[in-house]
Amino acid sequence: MSLLPFIASGIGLGAVYALSSVGLVILYRASGTLNFAFGAFGGVSAFLAWQLGQEDIPAPIGWIVGIAVSTALAYGYGRLFAPKLAHRDRVVRAIATLGLALFLFGGMALYWGIGVARRLVLPTDLSFVVLFGVRLSYTRLIALGLSLAMAGGVGLFLSRTRIGLAMRALASDRHISAAIGVRVTQIDSLAWLVNGLFAGIAGILLANISRLDAGTLTFLVIPAIAAAIMARLSSLPGAFIGGMVAGMIEALLIASSPEIANLRSAGPYIAALLFLMIVGTGQGVGARE
Amino acid sequence: MIQIDALTVQFGGIKPLDALEAQFSATICGLIGPNGAGKTTLLNVLSGFVKPIEGTILLNNAALLGLSPQRRVSLGLRRTFQQELVVDELTAMENVQAIADHVSADHANARREVATALDFVGLSTRRSVLGRQLNLFDRRRVEIAKTLIGRPKVILMDEPGAGLNEVETEELRRLLVQIPSAFDTQLVLIDHDADLIASVCVETLVLDFGKRLAMGPTRAVLDDPVVRRAYLGRE
Amino acid sequence: MTGMSKAAPLPVLAPPRAEITPWLRAITIVAVVGVVSVVIALTCGGYWLSNFTQAYCMALAVLGCALLYGQLGLVSLCQWALVGVGGWVSLRFYHYVHPPFVLTILVGGIGASVIGMIWGLPALRMRGLYLALVTLMLAGAFQSLVTVISFPVGGPGFLGQVGASGNDRITMARPVFASSDTSYFLFVAVVTVLCIFLVEIHRRSKPGRAWALIRKNEQMAAASGVRIVFYKAWAFALSGFLAGVAGALLAGLFGQLDGSAFPTTTSIVIFIGTLLGGYDVWLGAFLGGVLTRFIPALLIDLNVNTNAGFMIFGAALLFALRDPLGLGGQLTLLAERLYCKFQAQRAS
């Protein structure tokens, strides 16, 4: 049985997961915080874009507002709340974002409801290509292109610019970086801003490819984290590939028997766990906090 | 007795220990050297936290490398650390009991050994004081008491005298000197206080850059010009 | 520093332990839970009685979560999934054997304990964040799984399902001595007290001391002869057992369990309850657990959308992280200070 149809149908979802995974890894590398609220930020972006569309505001404005709000939310959290936990360990900082995720999830579910079948329609849905027997809307191809461009762009930014260098220094050793004059809070805030930006875009894409649903969007973060784990929370290319693979596996599961399809959301979790058990975290128990 | 042969540790491009050959055979041995000489790394290798890339270690003729830290404890190895590690929310006695749980032969032995150890270090009257309420010297003594449980054979102490005043250091000296005979065990001591080392340790090993610089009777080693140059050259 | 990283240093209470004997502690536990339970039993009817019974089950789940976090600094985000596992195992066992209820509870506890360990053990060797992630993933995987396979209802085969008509469903019977709503609630209260005793006994004896050493510094614990993975696994097993018992009790309360009632978010809420209540004292687990059920029940009663509960819990988490004592911790500290004053006055 050829895998190509599944690879094709998994492109859109994979691109979203890849984008999300890269966003998570960048923030984790810069600030040591795993952002559980990534999906929730994306959800806010998607819902706002949808809501503005309902009010007959031109779609592009909706997208811009949505992405801007999610970026602002992330930046605001990174600037105002995250520093208060900067001295605590990674787990506590991650748990705090879990609280934020729950808060935003509750808000979205409250205002827009749960379980209502909705999709965020994008104009590029109307045109499609056929790849390996699978119909792919332009949106999915754009998602792939956009993800590649953003991931690549951020990778270049980290390796070629001074700020990118500072961000890498911070990831390597926070205390020493601060001691040699790297502006820790500024870099952190920038990392959160980028995270919010990625989330805003990923949310809109996922709301189109999958569902505009508070739960689906908020828990986007789970497969994204699974992919990021497979990249050892450190490698950008690894995060991207991990995300694509996660999307394709999920497409494979959806296309198989109905029983397995229902269990597909467990797929990334199990894959990540197996990966961790077999390959290890790459840092061992002795890693520094 | 500890026998060390060709011991090499490598971290990235650095060798904290470099083909070290040494022997701890006296009742109380000192381990000194300038900062960065590899003393704590050596203790960490002995404890089992750091894996050397080469070499062998024998503890009373039993091969140590490859054994887990817990297994080495059952062979009689004991250890204190540079930072004091007394649990705040347990009492002094409970802190010592915590090791007796795992090294004493049985319940009755455990109670007896804990009482003996606390008595020896002079903490019997403060046995029910919580860890967080103990001062630095009390905490050091709790750490020492922990090493005396369950028939120790070799006790490694990493700077037990750091931060103590003169009176406390004198009391520490008095305790250390009595440990080998009272508990039938060997003591290996790292410290920066040359007087403490000189008054307590029979033999001393000097490390520099992960290699053995000198080994022998403490007074001779401390007076050795090569050793003095290594210290003074650094300061 | 080479070697094992040390667990997160958690700020904990400083009770004047020398003056609180085991007997006093035991009596306090029985008295507090007893009085609260009797008041509830006498004043509550149907809706609130059922919700408080559920709240006590949540308290058991939180007790397990607090054990892992308070004693070892381990974050488990799958406690509700393990409650579901316990419920599933107990229902399966019940339909297979029809045993005495207490046995069903034990089997449910053991089942959840084993599953929790299988999932958690690989992660125990990793950094704390990975354990949190792995447990979150277990919760997510369980949510997917149980939505599909649902809970046993006396049907044939391993999954115990019956046809779409649902007429052949068998519900689990409550114990004969606790079949009414009120008596079942009091039964659950008794089990809660026993579980609190179980945890306290652990904390004040060998495992508790080993856990304290591990939390202070894993290297030092290893150098003291403590087998780290064993004791972490023990804590994990106990935590899972408590969740499983809660699941069995819930199954007994409703007679059956709903496959859509075990979302990932509830596991997160349980962890939030652990922090809100205070992870270092039994009262914290009790209050935290009760709160996690009480708040949603209150919202329903007031006709407020329950999603507001998520907003409340999410925000509460952000603030609970700043206060290590929690509600239960603050109350316990207050009580102990009063007790010390009382002792001092009696002595003079």
PDB file of C-alpha atoms in Angstrom, chain A residues 1-13 129-136 140 247-256:
ATOM      1  CA  MET A   1       0.000   0.000   0.000  1.00  0.00           C
ATOM      2  CA  SER A   2       1.405   3.287  -1.019  1.00  0.00           C
ATOM      3  CA  LEU A   3       2.029   5.831   1.674  1.00  0.00           C
ATOM      4  CA  LEU A   4       1.949   8.714  -0.746  1.00  0.00           C
ATOM      5  CA  PRO A   5      -1.770   9.516  -0.437  1.00  0.00           C
ATOM      6  CA  PHE A   6      -1.399   9.755   3.300  1.00  0.00           C
ATOM      7  CA  ILE A   7       1.646  11.922   3.007  1.00  0.00           C
ATOM      8  CA  ALA A   8      -0.319  14.187   0.731  1.00  0.00           C
ATOM      9  CA  SER A   9      -3.396  14.413   2.924  1.00  0.00           C
ATOM     10  CA  GLY A  10      -1.233  14.965   5.956  1.00  0.00           C
ATOM     11  CA  ILE A  11       0.511  17.973   4.429  1.00  0.00           C
ATOM     12  CA  GLY A  12      -1.871  20.569   5.772  1.00  0.00           C
ATOM     13  CA  LEU A  13      -2.102  19.199   9.290  1.00  0.00           C
ATOM     14  CA  VAL A 129      -4.730  20.470  -6.809  1.00  0.00           C
ATOM     15  CA  VAL A 130      -4.727  16.725  -6.990  1.00  0.00           C
ATOM     16  CA  LEU A 131      -1.624  15.096  -5.553  1.00  0.00           C
ATOM     17  CA  PHE A 132      -1.257  11.318  -5.496  1.00  0.00           C
ATOM     18  CA  GLY A 133      -4.981  10.936  -5.840  1.00  0.00           C
ATOM     19  CA  VAL A 134      -5.744  13.306  -2.980  1.00  0.00           C
ATOM     20  CA  ARG A 135      -7.482  16.660  -3.346  1.00  0.00           C
ATOM     21  CA  LEU A 136      -5.487  19.346  -1.636  1.00  0.00           C
ATOM     22  CA  ARG A 140      -3.018  23.379   2.675  1.00  0.00           C
ATOM     23  CA  GLY A 247       0.471  15.285  10.883  1.00  0.00           C
ATOM     24  CA  MET A 248       1.027  12.473   8.448  1.00  0.00           C
ATOM     25  CA  ILE A 249       0.625   9.814  11.079  1.00  0.00           C
ATOM     26  CA  GLU A 250      -2.642  11.382  12.086  1.00  0.00           C
ATOM     27  CA  ALA A 251      -3.784  11.439   8.448  1.00  0.00           C
ATOM     28  CA  LEU A 252      -2.848   7.787   8.207  1.00  0.00           C
ATOM     29  CA  LEU A 253      -4.901   6.981  11.286  1.00  0.00           C
ATOM     30  CA  ILE A 254      -7.895   8.962  10.074  1.00  0.00           C
ATOM     31  CA  ALA A 255      -7.876   7.050   6.798  1.00  0.00           C
ATOM     32  CA  SER A 256      -7.736   3.644   8.416  1.00  0.00           C
TER      33      SER A 256
END
